Amino acid sequence: MKSNGVPQDIKSLPTLIQIKAAIPTYLFETNLLFSLYYVVKDIALIIGLCASLMVLEWILPASCMCIVLPIYWYLQGTMLMAVFVLGHDCGHGSFSKYETINDVFGTVLHSVVLTPYYPWKISHRNHHKHTGNIDKDEVFYPVRKEHENGNNFAYLFGLGFGWFVYLWRGYHPRNVCHLNPLEPMFSNHVTGCTLSIASLICWVGCLYIYACSFGLWELLKYYFIPEMVFASWLLIVTFLHHIEEKTPWYSDDNWNYVKGALSSVDRNYGWAHDVIHNIGTHQIHHLFSRIPHYNLEDATRHFRKNFPELSRVKNDKIFPTLVRMYKKFSSQFRIGNETKVHVYT
């Protein structure tokens, strides 16, 4: 039996080992120098955008800034998304071979985008461990009727604000506060979570000092509005990686790792695809999260060549797709308590 090209019968699927054998081993190797290059490049671009805005404010009349500022906010927010993805690589261990280096850089990079690194690292690993599992996945899963009193619409309706709502209270009904190191999910990682939250508090303190020194508008203009653009990017990308027509979600007793990973969707984000480090190349990332972002495209080419019937690729325009799938999601995400496989139609 097939759905959208992906076999639903577990016996007809290749094993993870079989899929891995089709991908050259060198694509699984991390390179710290490559990762540092991307960190330096992204930071340089962020600084360059700030400097460019300062120069434009100095040489252009105030009437022109209503055009310049939205462009700056969009570009800078996209760059903050790129920084987040580098921190995301740290959480997966694909930034370097060294866990301490990964955690140090991940903490710094994620703090810069107002994300508690270690708590999110743990909850995100839960997402990867249970991708496509109705009963155990982390976010945007279908909700059974027994939990239907919760309202998950705000996560998308609020866009950037929705990301911070998720960090604060998780996703109904499996609620987790990423700012509480004593959450049961973090019970074996209290020290790492506490240090990440402390780093985040230090960064917020720096932002407060900046606002006191230069004014609230300067903080909003240069940082906080781009931060909301980043958060919107993240929420949209996460949603569209796992919500699409005929893309299955499985009950726990009807799920396994390969089925879940193959239920994710590859999307291309146009001019921003490479800028945000190929995070839209998502199927192979879910199958093998240790593959560094700079090898995802090559690994995906090998995967599609050897398993074309398993590929889920959508190249529709992003905003119309978001509107289309949000409408379907909002009307179909509530499911019966006994549902085994759920697809959006």
Coordinates of C-alpha atoms in Angstrom, one line a residue:
M1 CA 0.0 0.0 0.0
K2 CA 1.3 3.5 -0.9
S3 CA 0.4 7.1 0.1
N4 CA 2.0 9.9 -2.0
G5 CA 4.7 7.5 -3.1
V6 CA 5.7 6.3 0.3
P7 CA 4.8 2.6 1.2
Q8 CA 2.7 2.4 4.3
D9 CA 3.4 -1.3 4.9
I10 CA 6.5 -1.4 7.2
K11 CA 7.7 -4.6 5.5
S12 CA 8.0 -2.8 2.1
L13 CA 10.3 -0.1 3.5
P14 CA 14.1 -0.3 3.4
T15 CA 15.8 -0.3 6.7
L16 CA 17.8 2.6 8.0
I17 CA 21.0 0.7 7.3
Q18 CA 20.0 0.0 3.7
I19 CA 19.3 3.7 3.2
K20 CA 22.6 4.7 4.8
A21 CA 24.5 2.3 2.5
A22 CA 23.3 4.3 -0.5
I23 CA 24.9 7.5 0.8
P24 CA 28.7 7.9 0.6
T25 CA 30.3 7.8 4.1
Y26 CA 32.3 11.0 3.6
L27 CA 29.0 13.0 3.7
F28 CA 28.5 11.9 7.3
E29 CA 31.8 13.5 8.4
T30 CA 31.8 16.8 10.3
N31 CA 34.4 19.5 9.7
L32 CA 34.9 22.0 12.5
L33 CA 36.7 24.5 10.1
F34 CA 33.7 24.4 7.7
S35 CA 31.3 25.1 10.6
L36 CA 33.4 27.9 11.9
Y37 CA 33.6 29.4 8.4
Y38 CA 29.8 29.5 8.3
V39 CA 29.6 31.1 11.8
V40 CA 32.1 33.8 10.8
K41 CA 30.3 34.4 7.4
D42 CA 26.9 34.7 9.0
I43 CA 28.1 37.1 11.7
A44 CA 29.9 39.2 9.1
L45 CA 26.7 39.4 7.1
I46 CA 24.7 40.4 10.1
I47 CA 27.2 43.1 11.0
G48 CA 27.3 44.2 7.4
L49 CA 23.5 44.6 7.3
C50 CA 23.6 46.7 10.5
A51 CA 26.4 48.9 9.1
S52 CA 24.5 49.3 5.8
L53 CA 21.4 50.4 7.6
M54 CA 23.4 53.0 9.7
V55 CA 24.9 54.4 6.5
L56 CA 21.6 54.5 4.7
E57 CA 20.0 56.3 7.6
W58 CA 22.7 58.9 7.4
I59 CA 22.6 59.5 3.7
L60 CA 18.9 59.0 2.8
P61 CA 16.0 61.3 3.7
A62 CA 13.7 60.0 6.4
S63 CA 10.9 59.4 3.9
C64 CA 13.0 56.7 2.2
M65 CA 13.3 54.6 5.4
C66 CA 9.8 53.3 5.1
I67 CA 11.1 51.3 2.2
V68 CA 14.6 50.5 3.5
L69 CA 13.6 49.3 7.0
P70 CA 11.2 46.4 5.9
I71 CA 13.9 45.2 3.5
Y72 CA 16.5 45.3 6.3
W73 CA 14.1 43.5 8.8
Y74 CA 13.5 40.7 6.3
L75 CA 17.1 40.2 5.4
Q76 CA 18.4 40.4 8.9
G77 CA 15.6 38.1 10.2
T78 CA 16.7 35.6 7.6
M79 CA 20.3 35.9 8.8
L80 CA 19.2 35.2 12.3
M81 CA 17.4 32.1 11.0
A82 CA 20.8 31.1 9.5
V83 CA 22.4 31.6 12.9
F84 CA 19.7 29.4 14.5
V85 CA 20.4 26.6 12.1
L86 CA 24.1 26.6 12.9
G87 CA 23.1 26.3 16.6
H88 CA 20.7 23.5 15.6
D89 CA 23.7 21.7 14.0
C90 CA 25.4 22.0 17.3
G91 CA 22.5 20.3 19.0
H92 CA 22.7 17.4 16.6
G93 CA 26.4 17.0 16.9
S94 CA 26.9 17.8 13.3
F95 CA 28.8 21.1 14.0
S96 CA 32.0 19.2 15.1
K97 CA 33.1 15.9 16.6
Y98 CA 33.5 17.5 20.0
E99 CA 30.5 17.7 22.3
T100 CA 31.9 20.5 24.4
I101 CA 32.6 22.6 21.4
N102 CA 29.1 21.9 20.0
D103 CA 27.4 22.9 23.3
V104 CA 29.5 26.1 23.8
F105 CA 28.8 27.3 20.2
G106 CA 25.2 26.2 20.4
T107 CA 24.6 28.0 23.6
V108 CA 26.1 31.3 22.2
L109 CA 24.4 31.0 18.8
H110 CA 21.0 30.2 20.2
S111 CA 21.2 32.8 23.0
V112 CA 21.7 35.5 20.3
V113 CA 18.3 34.5 18.8
L114 CA 16.6 34.3 22.2
T115 CA 16.5 30.5 22.4
P116 CA 17.5 28.4 25.4
Y117 CA 19.9 26.0 23.7
Y118 CA 20.1 23.0 25.9
P119 CA 16.3 22.7 26.7
W120 CA 15.5 23.1 23.0
K121 CA 18.2 20.6 22.1
I122 CA 16.5 18.0 24.3
S123 CA 12.9 18.7 23.1
H124 CA 14.1 18.8 19.5
R125 CA 15.8 15.4 19.9
N126 CA 12.4 14.2 21.1
H127 CA 11.0 15.5 17.8
H128 CA 13.6 13.6 15.8
K129 CA 13.2 10.5 17.9
H130 CA 9.4 10.4 17.3
T131 CA 8.9 12.3 14.0
G132 CA 5.4 11.7 12.5
N133 CA 4.2 9.9 15.7
I134 CA 0.8 11.2 16.7
D135 CA 1.3 10.2 20.3
K136 CA 4.9 11.2 20.9
D137 CA 6.1 13.9 18.5
E138 CA 6.9 17.4 19.7
V139 CA 4.8 19.9 17.8
F140 CA 2.1 20.3 15.1
Y141 CA 1.0 16.7 15.6
P142 CA -2.7 15.8 15.2
V143 CA -4.6 16.1 18.5
R144 CA -6.9 13.3 19.7
K145 CA -10.4 14.2 20.8
E146 CA -9.6 13.5 24.4
H147 CA -7.3 16.5 24.3
E148 CA -9.4 18.7 22.0
N149 CA -10.0 21.5 24.6
G150 CA -6.5 22.9 23.9
N151 CA -6.1 25.6 21.3
N152 CA -3.0 25.2 19.0
F153 CA -4.1 27.8 16.4
A154 CA -2.1 30.6 18.1
Y155 CA 1.2 29.0 17.2
L156 CA 0.7 29.8 13.5
F157 CA -1.7 32.7 13.8
G158 CA 0.9 34.5 15.9
L159 CA 3.8 33.7 13.7
G160 CA 6.9 34.9 15.5
F161 CA 5.0 35.3 18.8
G162 CA 3.9 31.7 18.4
W163 CA 7.6 30.5 18.6
F164 CA 8.0 32.2 22.0
V165 CA 4.6 30.8 23.2
Y166 CA 5.9 27.4 22.3
L167 CA 9.2 28.0 24.3
W168 CA 7.1 29.1 27.2
R169 CA 4.5 26.4 27.4
G170 CA 5.1 23.8 24.7
Y171 CA 2.5 22.4 22.5
H172 CA -0.8 21.1 23.8
P173 CA -1.3 18.5 25.2
R174 CA 2.4 17.7 25.8
N175 CA 3.3 21.0 27.5
V176 CA 6.9 21.7 28.3
C177 CA 8.4 25.1 29.5
H178 CA 11.8 25.5 27.9
L179 CA 12.7 28.1 30.6
N180 CA 12.3 25.6 33.4
P181 CA 15.3 23.3 33.9
L182 CA 13.3 21.2 36.3
E183 CA 10.8 20.0 33.7
P184 CA 10.6 16.2 33.7
M185 CA 11.9 16.1 30.1
F186 CA 15.1 17.7 31.3
S187 CA 15.6 15.7 34.4
N188 CA 18.9 14.2 33.2
H189 CA 20.2 17.5 31.8
V190 CA 19.5 20.0 34.6
T191 CA 23.0 21.5 34.6
G192 CA 23.2 22.0 30.8
C193 CA 19.7 23.5 30.8
T194 CA 20.5 25.8 33.7
L195 CA 23.6 27.1 32.0
S196 CA 21.8 27.7 28.7
I197 CA 19.0 29.6 30.5
A198 CA 21.7 31.6 32.4
S199 CA 23.4 32.5 29.1
L200 CA 20.0 33.6 27.7
I201 CA 19.4 35.8 30.7
C202 CA 22.9 37.4 30.3
W203 CA 22.1 38.2 26.6
V204 CA 18.7 39.7 27.6
G205 CA 20.7 41.8 30.1
C206 CA 23.0 43.0 27.3
L207 CA 19.9 44.0 25.2
Y208 CA 18.5 45.9 28.2
I209 CA 21.7 47.8 28.6
Y210 CA 21.7 48.6 24.9
A211 CA 18.1 49.9 25.1
C212 CA 19.0 52.0 28.1
S213 CA 22.0 53.5 26.2
F214 CA 20.6 54.0 22.7
G215 CA 16.8 53.9 23.2
L216 CA 14.1 51.3 22.8
W217 CA 13.4 52.2 19.2
E218 CA 17.0 51.4 18.3
L219 CA 16.7 48.0 19.9
L220 CA 13.5 47.3 18.1
K221 CA 14.7 48.6 14.8
Y222 CA 18.1 46.8 14.7
Y223 CA 17.3 43.6 16.6
F224 CA 13.9 42.8 17.9
I225 CA 11.8 43.2 14.7
P226 CA 14.4 41.0 12.8
E227 CA 14.1 38.6 15.7
M228 CA 10.4 38.3 15.1
V229 CA 11.1 37.7 11.4
F230 CA 13.4 34.9 12.4
A231 CA 10.8 33.4 14.7
S232 CA 8.3 33.6 11.9
W233 CA 10.7 31.9 9.6
L234 CA 11.3 29.1 12.1
L235 CA 7.6 28.5 12.8
I236 CA 6.7 28.4 9.1
V237 CA 9.6 26.1 8.2
T238 CA 8.8 23.7 11.0
F239 CA 5.1 23.6 10.1
L240 CA 5.7 23.0 6.3
H241 CA 8.3 20.3 6.9
H242 CA 5.7 18.1 8.5
I243 CA 2.3 19.3 7.3
E244 CA 1.3 18.5 3.7
E245 CA -1.5 16.8 1.8
K246 CA -1.3 13.0 1.9
T247 CA 1.7 13.1 4.3
P248 CA 1.0 10.5 7.0
W249 CA 1.0 10.8 10.8
Y250 CA 1.0 7.4 12.6
S251 CA -0.3 6.2 15.9
D252 CA 2.5 4.9 18.2
D253 CA 1.6 1.3 17.6
N254 CA 1.7 1.9 13.8
W255 CA 5.0 3.9 13.7
N256 CA 8.7 3.3 13.3
Y257 CA 11.7 5.6 12.9
V258 CA 12.0 5.2 9.1
K259 CA 8.3 5.6 8.4
G260 CA 8.3 8.8 10.6
A261 CA 11.4 10.3 9.0
L262 CA 10.1 9.6 5.5
S263 CA 6.9 11.5 6.4
S264 CA 8.8 14.8 6.4
V265 CA 8.8 17.0 3.3
D266 CA 11.7 18.6 1.3
R267 CA 11.0 22.2 0.3
N268 CA 13.1 24.8 -1.4
Y269 CA 13.0 28.3 0.0
G270 CA 14.3 30.0 -3.1
W271 CA 16.9 32.7 -2.7
A272 CA 17.0 32.0 1.1
H273 CA 17.5 28.2 0.8
D274 CA 21.3 28.3 0.9
V275 CA 21.3 31.3 3.2
I276 CA 19.4 29.3 5.9
H277 CA 21.8 26.4 5.4
N278 CA 19.6 24.0 3.4
I279 CA 17.3 23.3 6.3
G280 CA 14.5 22.7 3.8
T281 CA 16.3 19.6 2.6
H282 CA 14.5 17.8 5.4
Q283 CA 13.9 14.1 4.7
I284 CA 17.6 13.2 4.8
H285 CA 18.1 15.4 7.9
H286 CA 15.5 13.4 9.7
L287 CA 16.9 10.1 8.6
F288 CA 20.5 11.1 9.5
S289 CA 20.6 14.2 11.7
R290 CA 24.4 13.9 12.1
I291 CA 24.9 14.8 8.4
P292 CA 26.2 18.5 8.4
H293 CA 24.1 21.1 6.7
Y294 CA 26.7 21.6 4.0
N295 CA 26.3 17.9 2.9
L296 CA 22.6 17.7 3.0
E297 CA 22.0 18.4 -0.7
D298 CA 24.6 15.9 -1.9
A299 CA 23.3 13.2 0.5
T300 CA 19.7 13.9 -0.7
R301 CA 20.8 13.5 -4.4
H302 CA 22.1 10.0 -3.5
F303 CA 18.9 9.2 -1.6
R304 CA 16.6 10.3 -4.4
K305 CA 18.6 8.4 -7.0
N306 CA 18.4 5.1 -5.0
F307 CA 14.9 5.5 -3.5
P308 CA 12.9 7.8 -5.8
E309 CA 9.6 6.3 -4.6
L310 CA 10.3 7.4 -1.1
S311 CA 11.1 11.1 -1.8
R312 CA 8.6 13.8 -0.8
V313 CA 9.5 17.0 -2.6
K314 CA 7.3 20.1 -2.8
N315 CA 8.3 23.1 -4.8
D316 CA 5.1 25.2 -4.5
K317 CA 5.4 28.8 -3.5
I318 CA 5.9 29.0 0.2
F319 CA 3.3 31.6 1.3
P320 CA 0.4 30.2 -0.8
T321 CA 1.3 26.7 0.5
L322 CA 1.3 28.0 4.1
V323 CA -2.2 29.5 3.7
R324 CA -3.5 26.3 2.0
M325 CA -2.1 23.9 4.6
Y326 CA -3.0 26.1 7.5
K327 CA -6.6 26.0 6.4
K328 CA -6.5 22.2 6.1
F329 CA -4.6 21.9 9.4
S330 CA -7.0 24.1 11.3
S331 CA -10.0 22.0 10.1
Q332 CA -8.5 18.5 10.2
F333 CA -5.9 18.4 13.0
R334 CA -8.5 17.0 15.5
I335 CA -8.7 13.3 15.2
G336 CA -10.4 10.3 16.8
N337 CA -8.9 8.5 19.8
E338 CA -8.5 5.3 17.8
T339 CA -7.0 6.8 14.6
K340 CA -4.0 4.8 13.3
V341 CA -3.0 6.9 10.3
H342 CA -3.9 10.6 9.7
V343 CA -3.4 12.5 6.5
Y344 CA -4.5 15.9 5.4
T345 CA -6.7 15.8 2.3

